[in-house]
PDB file of C-alpha atoms in Angstrom:
ATOM      1  CA  MET A   1      64.794  75.369 119.917  1.00 55.00           C
ATOM      2  CA  SER A   2      66.579  75.039 123.262  1.00 58.00           C
ATOM      3  CA  GLY A   3      66.649  77.911 125.742  1.00 56.00           C
ATOM      4  CA  THR A   4      70.405  78.357 125.200  1.00 50.00           C
ATOM      5  CA  THR A   5      70.036  78.443 121.414  1.00 51.00           C
ATOM      6  CA  ALA A   6      67.131  80.887 121.632  1.00 51.00           C
ATOM      7  CA  ALA A   7      69.107  83.192 123.943  1.00 49.00           C
ATOM      8  CA  SER A   8      72.115  83.096 121.612  1.00 49.00           C
ATOM      9  CA  SER A   9      69.925  83.902 118.617  1.00 51.00           C
ATOM     10  CA  ALA A  10      68.289  86.788 120.470  1.00 50.00           C
ATOM     11  CA  THR A  11      71.707  88.188 121.425  1.00 48.00           C
ATOM     12  CA  LYS A  12      72.914  88.058 117.817  1.00 52.00           C
ATOM     13  CA  THR A  13      69.735  89.765 116.617  1.00 52.00           C
ATOM     14  CA  ALA A  14      70.092  92.523 119.217  1.00 49.00           C
ATOM     15  CA  THR A  15      73.750  93.072 118.270  1.00 51.00           C
ATOM     16  CA  LYS A  16      72.901  93.243 114.570  1.00 58.00           C
ATOM     17  CA  THR A  17      70.123  95.751 115.239  1.00 57.00           C
ATOM     18  CA  ALA A  18      72.356  97.921 117.451  1.00 63.00           C
ATOM     19  CA  THR A  19      75.093  98.087 114.803  1.00 76.00           C
ATOM     20  CA  LYS A  20      72.861  98.542 111.749  1.00 83.00           C
ATOM     21  CA  GLY A  21      73.892 101.605 109.771  1.00 86.00           C
ATOM     22  CA  LYS A  22      77.265 101.734 111.555  1.00 97.00           C
ATOM     23  CA  VAL A  23      80.384 102.052 109.398  1.00 98.00           C
ATOM     24  CA  ILE A  24      83.750 100.907 110.715  1.00 98.00           C
ATOM     25  CA  ILE A  25      86.477 103.446 109.949  1.00 98.00           C
ATOM     26  CA  SER A  26      89.994 102.016 109.850  1.00 98.00           C
ATOM     27  CA  CYS A  27      92.976 104.329 109.687  1.00 99.00           C
ATOM     28  CA  ALA A  28      96.343 103.107 108.382  1.00 98.00           C
ATOM     29  CA  ILE A  29      98.814 105.363 110.136  1.00 98.00           C
ATOM     30  CA  THR A  30     102.123 105.150 108.239  1.00 98.00           C
ATOM     31  CA  GLY A  31     102.503 101.968 106.145  1.00 98.00           C
ATOM     32  CA  ALA A  32     105.511 101.009 104.039  1.00 97.00           C
ATOM     33  CA  ILE A  33     104.530 102.497 100.678  1.00 97.00           C
ATOM     34  CA  HIS A  34     105.356 106.170 101.050  1.00 98.00           C
ATOM     35  CA  THR A  35     108.827 107.356 101.975  1.00 98.00           C
ATOM     36  CA  PRO A  36     109.630 110.190 104.407  1.00 98.00           C
ATOM     37  CA  SER A  37     110.624 112.683 101.692  1.00 98.00           C
ATOM     38  CA  MET A  38     107.124 112.593 100.211  1.00 98.00           C
ATOM     39  CA  SER A  39     105.428 114.373 103.114  1.00 98.00           C
ATOM     40  CA  PRO A  40     106.574 116.107 106.303  1.00 98.00           C
ATOM     41  CA  HIS A  41     103.371 114.820 107.916  1.00 98.00           C
ATOM     42  CA  LEU A  42     104.113 111.096 107.519  1.00 98.00           C
ATOM     43  CA  PRO A  43     104.603 109.614 111.022  1.00 98.00           C
ATOM     44  CA  VAL A  44     108.030 108.033 111.407  1.00 98.00           C
ATOM     45  CA  THR A  45     109.184 107.979 115.038  1.00 98.00           C
ATOM     46  CA  PRO A  46     107.405 105.919 117.712  1.00 98.00           C
ATOM     47  CA  ASP A  47     106.079 109.087 119.329  1.00 98.00           C
ATOM     48  CA  GLU A  48     104.777 110.403 116.009  1.00 98.00           C
ATOM     49  CA  ILE A  49     103.082 107.093 115.232  1.00 98.00           C
ATOM     50  CA  ALA A  50     101.471 106.926 118.680  1.00 98.00           C
ATOM     51  CA  ARG A  51     100.248 110.526 118.624  1.00 98.00           C
ATOM     52  CA  SER A  52      98.909 110.175 115.093  1.00 98.00           C
ATOM     53  CA  ALA A  53      97.089 106.935 115.916  1.00 98.00           C
ATOM     54  CA  ILE A  54      95.494 108.424 119.027  1.00 98.00           C
ATOM     55  CA  GLY A  55      94.484 111.510 117.042  1.00 98.00           C
ATOM     56  CA  ALA A  56      92.862 109.312 114.380  1.00 99.00           C
ATOM     57  CA  ALA A  57      90.938 107.440 117.078  1.00 98.00           C
ATOM     58  CA  GLU A  58      89.758 110.697 118.618  1.00 98.00           C
ATOM     59  CA  ALA A  59      88.541 111.800 115.180  1.00 98.00           C
ATOM     60  CA  GLY A  60      86.427 108.656 114.801  1.00 98.00           C
ATOM     61  CA  ALA A  61      88.576 105.719 113.699  1.00 99.00           C
ATOM     62  CA  ALA A  62      87.520 102.468 115.360  1.00 99.00           C
ATOM     63  CA  ILE A  63      90.632 100.641 114.105  1.00 99.00           C
ATOM     64  CA  VAL A  64      94.210 101.845 113.763  1.00 99.00           C
ATOM     65  CA  HIS A  65      96.316  99.784 111.344  1.00 98.00           C
ATOM     66  CA  LEU A  66      99.980  99.923 112.290  1.00 98.00           C
ATOM     67  CA  HIS A  67     103.403  99.592 110.703  1.00 98.00           C
ATOM     68  CA  ALA A  68     106.726 100.611 112.271  1.00 98.00           C
ATOM     69  CA  ARG A  69     109.674 102.567 110.882  1.00 98.00           C
ATOM     70  CA  ASN A  70     113.272 103.203 111.769  1.00 98.00           C
ATOM     71  CA  PRO A  71     113.098 106.547 113.597  1.00 98.00           C
ATOM     72  CA  GLU A  72     116.349 107.791 112.048  1.00 98.00           C
ATOM     73  CA  THR A  73     115.807 106.891 108.391  1.00 98.00           C
ATOM     74  CA  GLY A  74     112.076 106.228 108.143  1.00 98.00           C
ATOM     75  CA  ARG A  75     112.710 102.848 106.539  1.00 98.00           C
ATOM     76  CA  PRO A  76     110.075 100.138 107.295  1.00 98.00           C
ATOM     77  CA  ASP A  77     111.019  98.109 110.375  1.00 98.00           C
ATOM     78  CA  GLN A  78     109.131  94.875 111.104  1.00 98.00           C
ATOM     79  CA  SER A  79     110.892  93.920 114.326  1.00 98.00           C
ATOM     80  CA  PRO A  80     108.652  93.292 117.369  1.00 98.00           C
ATOM     81  CA  GLU A  81     110.896  95.696 119.301  1.00 98.00           C
ATOM     82  CA  ALA A  82     110.017  98.552 116.955  1.00 98.00           C
ATOM     83  CA  PHE A  83     106.294  98.006 117.575  1.00 98.00           C
ATOM     84  CA  ALA A  84     106.826  97.724 121.325  1.00 98.00           C
ATOM     85  CA  LYS A  85     107.940 101.358 121.347  1.00 98.00           C
ATOM     86  CA  PHE A  86     104.457 102.648 120.512  1.00 98.00           C
ATOM     87  CA  LEU A  87     101.860  99.908 121.155  1.00 98.00           C
ATOM     88  CA  PRO A  88     101.493 100.524 124.925  1.00 98.00           C
ATOM     89  CA  ALA A  89     101.127 104.282 124.406  1.00 98.00           C
ATOM     90  CA  ILE A  90      98.373 103.817 121.818  1.00 98.00           C
ATOM     91  CA  LYS A  91      96.543 101.304 123.993  1.00 98.00           C
ATOM     92  CA  ALA A  92      96.752 103.659 126.979  1.00 98.00           C
ATOM     93  CA  GLY A  93      95.740 106.702 124.952  1.00 98.00           C
ATOM     94  CA  CYS A  94      92.578 105.450 123.234  1.00 98.00           C
ATOM     95  CA  ASN A  95      90.076 102.597 122.976  1.00 98.00           C
ATOM     96  CA  ALA A  96      90.698 101.905 119.279  1.00 98.00           C
ATOM     97  CA  ILE A  97      91.246  98.370 118.011  1.00 99.00           C
ATOM     98  CA  ILE A  98      94.940  97.915 117.274  1.00 98.00           C
ATOM     99  CA  ASN A  99      95.626  96.130 113.996  1.00 98.00           C
ATOM    100  CA  ILE A 100      99.228  95.013 113.408  1.00 98.00           C
ATOM    101  CA  THR A 101     100.414  94.405 109.865  1.00 98.00           C
ATOM    102  CA  THR A 102     101.772  91.040 108.749  1.00 98.00           C
ATOM    103  CA  GLY A 103     102.371  92.623 105.332  1.00 97.00           C
ATOM    104  CA  GLY A 104     105.306  94.680 106.553  1.00 97.00           C
ATOM    105  CA  ALA A 105     107.002  95.844 103.371  1.00 96.00           C
ATOM    106  CA  PRO A 106     106.857  94.079  99.978  1.00 96.00           C
ATOM    107  CA  THR A 107     110.613  93.437 100.164  1.00 96.00           C
ATOM    108  CA  MET A 108     110.338  91.345 103.378  1.00 97.00           C
ATOM    109  CA  GLN A 109     109.920  87.588 103.806  1.00 96.00           C
ATOM    110  CA  VAL A 110     106.907  86.178 105.636  1.00 97.00           C
ATOM    111  CA  ALA A 111     108.882  84.879 108.629  1.00 97.00           C
ATOM    112  CA  GLU A 112     109.947  88.473 109.339  1.00 98.00           C
ATOM    113  CA  ARG A 113     106.572  89.991 108.575  1.00 98.00           C
ATOM    114  CA  VAL A 114     104.583  87.825 111.002  1.00 98.00           C
ATOM    115  CA  GLN A 115     106.761  88.420 114.068  1.00 98.00           C
ATOM    116  CA  PRO A 116     105.091  91.550 115.534  1.00 98.00           C
ATOM    117  CA  ALA A 117     101.640  89.918 115.452  1.00 98.00           C
ATOM    118  CA  ALA A 118     103.017  86.659 116.834  1.00 98.00           C
ATOM    119  CA  VAL A 119     104.741  88.405 119.736  1.00 98.00           C
ATOM    120  CA  HIS A 120     102.208  91.118 120.599  1.00 98.00           C
ATOM    121  CA  LYS A 121      98.991  89.103 120.010  1.00 98.00           C
ATOM    122  CA  PRO A 122      96.740  91.963 118.832  1.00 98.00           C
ATOM    123  CA  GLU A 123      92.982  91.815 118.436  1.00 98.00           C
ATOM    124  CA  LEU A 124      93.424  92.178 114.685  1.00 98.00           C
ATOM    125  CA  ALA A 125      96.224  91.668 112.164  1.00 98.00           C
ATOM    126  CA  SER A 126      96.328  92.215 108.421  1.00 98.00           C
ATOM    127  CA  LEU A 127      96.940  89.305 106.040  1.00 98.00           C
ATOM    128  CA  ASN A 128      97.506  89.670 102.295  1.00 98.00           C
ATOM    129  CA  MET A 129      95.640  86.983 100.378  1.00 98.00           C
ATOM    130  CA  GLY A 130      97.912  86.467  97.392  1.00 98.00           C
ATOM    131  CA  SER A 131     101.110  87.349  95.570  1.00 98.00           C
ATOM    132  CA  ILE A 132     101.077  90.343  93.227  1.00 97.00           C
ATOM    133  CA  ASN A 133     103.295  92.705  91.315  1.00 97.00           C
ATOM    134  CA  PHE A 134     103.447  95.632  93.761  1.00 97.00           C
ATOM    135  CA  ALA A 135     104.595  98.632  91.766  1.00 97.00           C
ATOM    136  CA  LEU A 136     105.599 101.798  93.583  1.00 97.00           C
ATOM    137  CA  PHE A 137     108.012 103.092  90.944  1.00 97.00           C
ATOM    138  CA  PRO A 138     105.423 105.426  89.284  1.00 97.00           C
ATOM    139  CA  MET A 139     105.812 107.684  92.322  1.00 96.00           C
ATOM    140  CA  LEU A 140     109.261 108.551  90.992  1.00 97.00           C
ATOM    141  CA  ASN A 141     107.461 110.647  88.356  1.00 95.00           C
ATOM    142  CA  ARG A 142     106.194 112.946  91.107  1.00 93.00           C
ATOM    143  CA  PHE A 143     108.984 112.870  93.665  1.00 94.00           C
ATOM    144  CA  LYS A 144     112.517 113.651  92.435  1.00 90.00           C
ATOM    145  CA  SER A 145     114.622 114.406  95.517  1.00 94.00           C
ATOM    146  CA  PHE A 146     115.019 112.301  98.647  1.00 97.00           C
ATOM    147  CA  LYS A 147     116.448 112.844 102.112  1.00 96.00           C
ATOM    148  CA  HIS A 148     117.603 109.261 102.630  1.00 98.00           C
ATOM    149  CA  ASP A 149     119.685 107.120 100.327  1.00 97.00           C
ATOM    150  CA  TRP A 150     117.374 104.079 100.575  1.00 98.00           C
ATOM    151  CA  GLU A 151     114.231 105.790  99.244  1.00 98.00           C
ATOM    152  CA  GLN A 152     114.867 106.051  95.496  1.00 98.00           C
ATOM    153  CA  PRO A 153     116.284 102.491  95.120  1.00 98.00           C
ATOM    154  CA  TYR A 154     113.389 101.134  97.211  1.00 98.00           C
ATOM    155  CA  LEU A 155     110.836 102.634  94.824  1.00 98.00           C
ATOM    156  CA  GLU A 156     112.814 101.825  91.670  1.00 98.00           C
ATOM    157  CA  GLY A 157     113.252  98.218  92.781  1.00 98.00           C
ATOM    158  CA  THR A 158     109.515  97.589  92.555  1.00 98.00           C
ATOM    159  CA  ARG A 159     109.775  97.425  88.743  1.00 98.00           C
ATOM    160  CA  ASP A 160     111.018  93.882  89.302  1.00 98.00           C
ATOM    161  CA  LEU A 161     109.270  92.951  92.550  1.00 97.00           C
ATOM    162  CA  ILE A 162     106.727  90.278  93.350  1.00 97.00           C
ATOM    163  CA  PHE A 163     105.092  90.785  96.738  1.00 98.00           C
ATOM    164  CA  ARG A 164     105.136  87.151  97.766  1.00 97.00           C
ATOM    165  CA  ASN A 165     102.132  85.720  99.623  1.00 98.00           C
ATOM    166  CA  THR A 166     101.851  82.074  98.555  1.00 98.00           C
ATOM    167  CA  PHE A 167      99.361  79.571  99.965  1.00 98.00           C
ATOM    168  CA  LYS A 168     102.178  78.252 102.138  1.00 98.00           C
ATOM    169  CA  ASP A 169     102.957  81.782 103.382  1.00 98.00           C
ATOM    170  CA  ILE A 170      99.307  82.443 104.231  1.00 98.00           C
ATOM    171  CA  GLU A 171      99.013  79.114 106.076  1.00 98.00           C
ATOM    172  CA  PHE A 172     102.188  79.997 107.983  1.00 98.00           C
ATOM    173  CA  VAL A 173     100.721  83.283 109.230  1.00 98.00           C
ATOM    174  CA  LEU A 174      97.385  81.685 110.142  1.00 98.00           C
ATOM    175  CA  LYS A 175      99.041  78.838 112.055  1.00 96.00           C
ATOM    176  CA  THR A 176     101.617  81.093 113.733  1.00 97.00           C
ATOM    177  CA  CYS A 177      98.836  83.270 115.180  1.00 96.00           C
ATOM    178  CA  LEU A 178      96.384  80.403 115.801  1.00 92.00           C
ATOM    179  CA  ASP A 179      96.725  80.400 119.583  1.00 94.00           C
ATOM    180  CA  ASN A 180      96.706  84.207 119.912  1.00 96.00           C
ATOM    181  CA  GLY A 181      92.965  84.672 119.422  1.00 96.00           C
ATOM    182  CA  THR A 182      93.930  87.241 116.773  1.00 98.00           C
ATOM    183  CA  ARG A 183      91.481  87.726 113.909  1.00 98.00           C
ATOM    184  CA  PHE A 184      92.467  89.053 110.494  1.00 98.00           C
ATOM    185  CA  GLU A 185      91.881  91.914 108.108  1.00 98.00           C
ATOM    186  CA  PHE A 186      92.102  89.925 104.851  1.00 98.00           C
ATOM    187  CA  GLU A 187      93.608  92.281 102.280  1.00 98.00           C
ATOM    188  CA  CYS A 188      92.412  91.381  98.780  1.00 98.00           C
ATOM    189  CA  TYR A 189      94.126  93.265  95.944  1.00 98.00           C
ATOM    190  CA  ASP A 190      92.342  91.446  93.125  1.00 98.00           C
ATOM    191  CA  ILE A 191      89.521  89.027  92.351  1.00 98.00           C
ATOM    192  CA  GLY A 192      91.803  85.990  92.643  1.00 98.00           C
ATOM    193  CA  HIS A 193      92.518  86.889  96.252  1.00 98.00           C
ATOM    194  CA  LEU A 194      88.831  86.435  97.052  1.00 98.00           C
ATOM    195  CA  TYR A 195      89.017  82.949  95.572  1.00 98.00           C
ATOM    196  CA  ASN A 196      92.063  82.284  97.767  1.00 98.00           C
ATOM    197  CA  LEU A 197      90.126  83.415 100.833  1.00 98.00           C
ATOM    198  CA  ALA A 198      87.180  81.214  99.861  1.00 98.00           C
ATOM    199  CA  HIS A 199      89.628  78.296  99.636  1.00 98.00           C
ATOM    200  CA  PHE A 200      90.821  78.855 103.203  1.00 98.00           C
ATOM    201  CA  LEU A 201      87.227  79.269 104.386  1.00 98.00           C
ATOM    202  CA  GLU A 202      86.264  75.950 102.786  1.00 98.00           C
ATOM    203  CA  ARG A 203      89.203  74.252 104.517  1.00 97.00           C
ATOM    204  CA  GLY A 204      88.139  75.698 107.859  1.00 96.00           C
ATOM    205  CA  LEU A 205      91.412  77.560 108.405  1.00 97.00           C
ATOM    206  CA  VAL A 206      89.556  80.888 108.703  1.00 97.00           C
ATOM    207  CA  LYS A 207      86.299  81.445 110.541  1.00 96.00           C
ATOM    208  CA  PRO A 208      83.412  83.892 110.016  1.00 98.00           C
ATOM    209  CA  PRO A 209      82.841  86.726 110.333  1.00 98.00           C
ATOM    210  CA  LEU A 210      85.640  87.457 107.868  1.00 98.00           C
ATOM    211  CA  PHE A 211      86.872  91.058 107.701  1.00 98.00           C
ATOM    212  CA  VAL A 212      87.576  91.545 103.991  1.00 98.00           C
ATOM    213  CA  GLN A 213      89.553  94.629 103.002  1.00 98.00           C
ATOM    214  CA  SER A 214      89.343  95.209  99.244  1.00 98.00           C
ATOM    215  CA  VAL A 215      92.347  97.205  98.025  1.00 98.00           C
ATOM    216  CA  PHE A 216      91.992  99.380  94.917  1.00 98.00           C
ATOM    217  CA  GLY A 217      94.590 101.332  92.974  1.00 98.00           C
ATOM    218  CA  ILE A 218      97.915  99.567  93.568  1.00 97.00           C
ATOM    219  CA  LEU A 219      99.598  99.036  90.203  1.00 98.00           C
ATOM    220  CA  GLY A 220      99.613  95.250  89.907  1.00 98.00           C
ATOM    221  CA  GLY A 221      96.203  94.827  91.539  1.00 98.00           C
ATOM    222  CA  ILE A 222      92.647  95.781  90.634  1.00 98.00           C
ATOM    223  CA  GLY A 223      91.926  99.360  89.534  1.00 98.00           C
ATOM    224  CA  THR A 224      89.746 102.107  90.957  1.00 98.00           C
ATOM    225  CA  HIS A 225      86.795 102.223  88.531  1.00 97.00           C
ATOM    226  CA  PRO A 226      83.358 102.017  90.224  1.00 96.00           C
ATOM    227  CA  GLU A 227      82.759  98.798  88.287  1.00 97.00           C
ATOM    228  CA  ASP A 228      85.881  97.325  89.916  1.00 98.00           C
ATOM    229  CA  VAL A 229      84.465  98.137  93.347  1.00 97.00           C
ATOM    230  CA  GLN A 230      81.084  96.625  92.505  1.00 97.00           C
ATOM    231  CA  MET A 231      82.670  93.500  91.023  1.00 98.00           C
ATOM    232  CA  MET A 232      84.757  92.881  94.135  1.00 98.00           C
ATOM    233  CA  ARG A 233      81.614  93.159  96.262  1.00 98.00           C
ATOM    234  CA  ARG A 234      79.533  90.892  94.030  1.00 98.00           C
ATOM    235  CA  THR A 235      82.298  88.298  93.889  1.00 98.00           C
ATOM    236  CA  ALA A 236      82.739  88.306  97.656  1.00 98.00           C
ATOM    237  CA  ASP A 237      78.982  87.840  98.104  1.00 98.00           C
ATOM    238  CA  ARG A 238      78.984  84.920  95.678  1.00 98.00           C
ATOM    239  CA  LEU A 239      82.079  83.167  97.004  1.00 98.00           C
ATOM    240  CA  LEU A 240      81.826  83.806 100.718  1.00 98.00           C
ATOM    241  CA  GLY A 241      78.129  84.453 101.287  1.00 97.00           C
ATOM    242  CA  PRO A 242      76.886  87.914 102.288  1.00 96.00           C
ATOM    243  CA  ASP A 243      76.391  86.916 105.947  1.00 96.00           C
ATOM    244  CA  THR A 244      79.858  85.380 106.267  1.00 98.00           C
ATOM    245  CA  TYR A 245      81.985  88.497 105.903  1.00 98.00           C
ATOM    246  CA  ARG A 246      82.205  92.215 106.697  1.00 98.00           C
ATOM    247  CA  TRP A 247      83.324  94.250 103.704  1.00 98.00           C
ATOM    248  CA  SER A 248      85.678  97.229 103.766  1.00 98.00           C
ATOM    249  CA  VAL A 249      87.580  99.135 101.099  1.00 98.00           C
ATOM    250  CA  LEU A 250      90.628 101.281 100.691  1.00 98.00           C
ATOM    251  CA  GLY A 251      91.502 103.372  97.688  1.00 98.00           C
ATOM    252  CA  ALA A 252      95.104 104.329  97.006  1.00 97.00           C
ATOM    253  CA  GLY A 253      96.024 107.950  96.313  1.00 96.00           C
ATOM    254  CA  ARG A 254      93.392 110.204  94.797  1.00 95.00           C
ATOM    255  CA  ALA A 255      90.852 107.354  94.804  1.00 97.00           C
ATOM    256  CA  GLN A 256      90.749 107.238  98.601  1.00 98.00           C
ATOM    257  CA  MET A 257      87.637 109.297  99.318  1.00 98.00           C
ATOM    258  CA  PRO A 258      85.590 108.423  96.192  1.00 97.00           C
ATOM    259  CA  ILE A 259      85.986 104.707  96.849  1.00 98.00           C
ATOM    260  CA  ALA A 260      85.219 105.178 100.547  1.00 98.00           C
ATOM    261  CA  ALA A 261      82.008 106.996  99.610  1.00 98.00           C
ATOM    262  CA  THR A 262      81.047 104.220  97.190  1.00 97.00           C
ATOM    263  CA  SER A 263      81.614 101.542  99.814  1.00 97.00           C
ATOM    264  CA  ALA A 264      79.654 103.340 102.517  1.00 97.00           C
ATOM    265  CA  ALA A 265      76.756 103.864 100.121  1.00 97.00           C
ATOM    266  CA  MET A 266      76.820 100.116  99.353  1.00 96.00           C
ATOM    267  CA  GLY A 267      76.695  99.184 103.048  1.00 96.00           C
ATOM    268  CA  GLY A 268      80.424  98.630 103.475  1.00 98.00           C
ATOM    269  CA  ASN A 269      83.155  99.891 105.763  1.00 98.00           C
ATOM    270  CA  VAL A 270      86.074 102.175 104.940  1.00 98.00           C
ATOM    271  CA  ARG A 271      89.789 102.628 105.449  1.00 98.00           C
ATOM    272  CA  VAL A 272      91.745 105.860 105.135  1.00 98.00           C
ATOM    273  CA  GLY A 273      95.162 106.961 106.381  1.00 98.00           C
ATOM    274  CA  LEU A 274      98.545 108.200 105.236  1.00 98.00           C
ATOM    275  CA  GLU A 275      99.610 104.653 104.376  1.00 98.00           C
ATOM    276  CA  ASP A 276      97.100 104.684 101.523  1.00 98.00           C
ATOM    277  CA  SER A 277      97.143 108.341 100.481  1.00 98.00           C
ATOM    278  CA  LEU A 278      99.180 111.393 101.471  1.00 98.00           C
ATOM    279  CA  TRP A 279      96.489 113.771 100.232  1.00 98.00           C
ATOM    280  CA  ILE A 280      93.361 115.490 101.539  1.00 98.00           C
ATOM    281  CA  GLY A 281      92.448 117.153  98.232  1.00 95.00           C
ATOM    282  CA  PRO A 282      93.903 117.859  94.772  1.00 94.00           C
ATOM    283  CA  GLY A 283      97.531 118.919  95.267  1.00 93.00           C
ATOM    284  CA  LYS A 284      97.053 119.348  99.017  1.00 97.00           C
ATOM    285  CA  LEU A 285      98.892 117.128 101.483  1.00 98.00           C
ATOM    286  CA  ALA A 286      96.940 115.856 104.472  1.00 98.00           C
ATOM    287  CA  GLU A 287      98.399 117.301 107.639  1.00 98.00           C
ATOM    288  CA  SER A 288      97.417 114.315 109.771  1.00 98.00           C
ATOM    289  CA  ASN A 289      95.641 110.990 109.762  1.00 98.00           C
ATOM    290  CA  ALA A 290      92.915 112.600 111.857  1.00 98.00           C
ATOM    291  CA  GLN A 291      92.193 115.026 109.009  1.00 98.00           C
ATOM    292  CA  GLN A 292      91.413 112.136 106.662  1.00 98.00           C
ATOM    293  CA  VAL A 293      89.299 110.383 109.313  1.00 98.00           C
ATOM    294  CA  THR A 294      87.317 113.575 109.874  1.00 98.00           C
ATOM    295  CA  LYS A 295      86.655 113.926 106.150  1.00 98.00           C
ATOM    296  CA  VAL A 296      85.492 110.354 105.648  1.00 98.00           C
ATOM    297  CA  LYS A 297      83.317 110.571 108.754  1.00 98.00           C
ATOM    298  CA  GLN A 298      81.607 113.606 107.217  1.00 98.00           C
ATOM    299  CA  ILE A 299      80.967 111.565 104.054  1.00 98.00           C
ATOM    300  CA  ILE A 300      79.484 108.734 106.126  1.00 98.00           C
ATOM    301  CA  GLU A 301      77.231 111.059 108.084  1.00 98.00           C
ATOM    302  CA  GLY A 302      76.180 112.785 104.857  1.00 97.00           C
ATOM    303  CA  LEU A 303      74.807 109.416 103.732  1.00 97.00           C
ATOM    304  CA  GLY A 304      72.699 109.163 106.878  1.00 97.00           C
ATOM    305  CA  LEU A 305      75.034 106.633 108.493  1.00 98.00           C
ATOM    306  CA  GLN A 306      77.159 106.682 111.637  1.00 98.00           C
ATOM    307  CA  ALA A 307      80.744 105.775 112.405  1.00 98.00           C
ATOM    308  CA  ALA A 308      81.013 102.685 114.592  1.00 98.00           C
ATOM    309  CA  THR A 309      82.672 103.049 117.966  1.00 98.00           C
ATOM    310  CA  PRO A 310      85.586 100.725 118.756  1.00 98.00           C
ATOM    311  CA  ASP A 311      83.369  98.560 120.946  1.00 98.00           C
ATOM    312  CA  GLU A 312      80.711  98.358 118.242  1.00 98.00           C
ATOM    313  CA  ALA A 313      83.423  97.327 115.785  1.00 98.00           C
ATOM    314  CA  ARG A 314      84.559  94.646 118.236  1.00 98.00           C
ATOM    315  CA  GLU A 315      81.020  93.261 118.267  1.00 98.00           C
ATOM    316  CA  ILE A 316      80.701  93.396 114.472  1.00 98.00           C
ATOM    317  CA  LEU A 317      84.045  91.647 113.910  1.00 98.00           C
ATOM    318  CA  ALA A 318      83.809  89.253 116.907  1.00 98.00           C
ATOM    319  CA  LEU A 319      87.167  90.326 118.352  1.00 98.00           C
ATOM    320  CA  LYS A 320      88.637  89.065 121.615  1.00 98.00           C
ATOM    321  CA  GLY A 321      88.923  92.452 123.339  1.00 98.00           C
ATOM    322  CA  ALA A 322      91.734  94.836 124.224  1.00 98.00           C
ATOM    323  CA  ASP A 323      92.302  93.137 127.606  1.00 97.00           C
ATOM    324  CA  LYS A 324      93.522  89.972 125.873  1.00 98.00           C
ATOM    325  CA  VAL A 325      96.398  91.385 123.807  1.00 98.00           C
ATOM    326  CA  GLY A 326     100.080  90.851 124.599  1.00 97.00           C
ATOM    327  CA  PHE A 327     101.120  94.450 125.227  1.00 97.00           C
TER     328      PHE A 327
END
C-alpha cells in the first residue's frame, strides 16, 4: 500500500469513527403538498421560510430542504428568483446544509423544476427516482374551506395526476447539475425507485455515497407499515450495497415520528418538517418546523444516539461545502 493510499484509508477510518452513532436530521420547511389553509404555521413568504429554516437548524437539523411559494397566494413557485429571496438569509443565519428541491410540485415539468438547483448550485438537491400516482385528494376529507381559489382544484386534480419522473427526466436533472458539484437526496417512493437508482449507479451517472431518502405514506407509493420500512432498507442493501449509500426516511402525516424512530433504531437518518406533516401529535398542529426537529432529536437521543452537526453531515455525505454554492 502506498503512503498516499494508506493516508487516505486512515482519514476515511477516522471520519467513520467520528460520525458513528450520528443521525442526520433533515427538515423539509414548506414543500408543495400542503396548502396555506391547512395550517397558519406553514411558512409561505420568503421571510417566513428563512426564519423557519434557521429555527429548524438551531433546533438540530443538519439539512434544510427547501421549496418556494408565492408570498401572496402560497402557491408553489419553482422560479430561481423565488428561491433567491430567502437563500442568502438562510446561509447567513445558520450553518445548515441547504437542499433545494428539483421535485417542485407534481404539476410541474422537469425543465421548470430543475432551474433553482441549476442556477443556485446548492450542496444538495432532491431528485425523485421515478414516476408515481401522487394523490393528495384524500386531504379534502379533512379540509373543507380554503382561503385561495387554487387550493381545492389543486388537491382534487391529483385524482388524475401522474408525477412524471422518467429515466429521461432523471438524466436531464443529473446532467444539468453535473458541473455544479451538487450531490443529491434521491427520493424513493417505492421499491422500483431503488431499482432505478441502482440502474443509474451501474451506468456511473451517480456516485457513492448515495443519500437515499425513502418516502413512506404518499398514496401512490409505498405504505407506512414497519415491514415496508424494513423491506426498503433490505432492498437498498441488496441493490446498492450497504457501504455505498446513506439511508434516511420520511413518513407522511401521522407516520412521521414512528417511522423516524424505526429508522434511527435501524442505523438510519431521519427527515421531518411541515412539508411532510403538519402535526406534532394527534389532532395538534405543529407550531413550527423547529418543534418537530426538537421532538425527533429527543427520540434519537433516547436511543443513545446523537444528532449530526451540519459539518458532520457534510463529511458523511461527501458534500462540496457551503463556500462553493452559487448564492
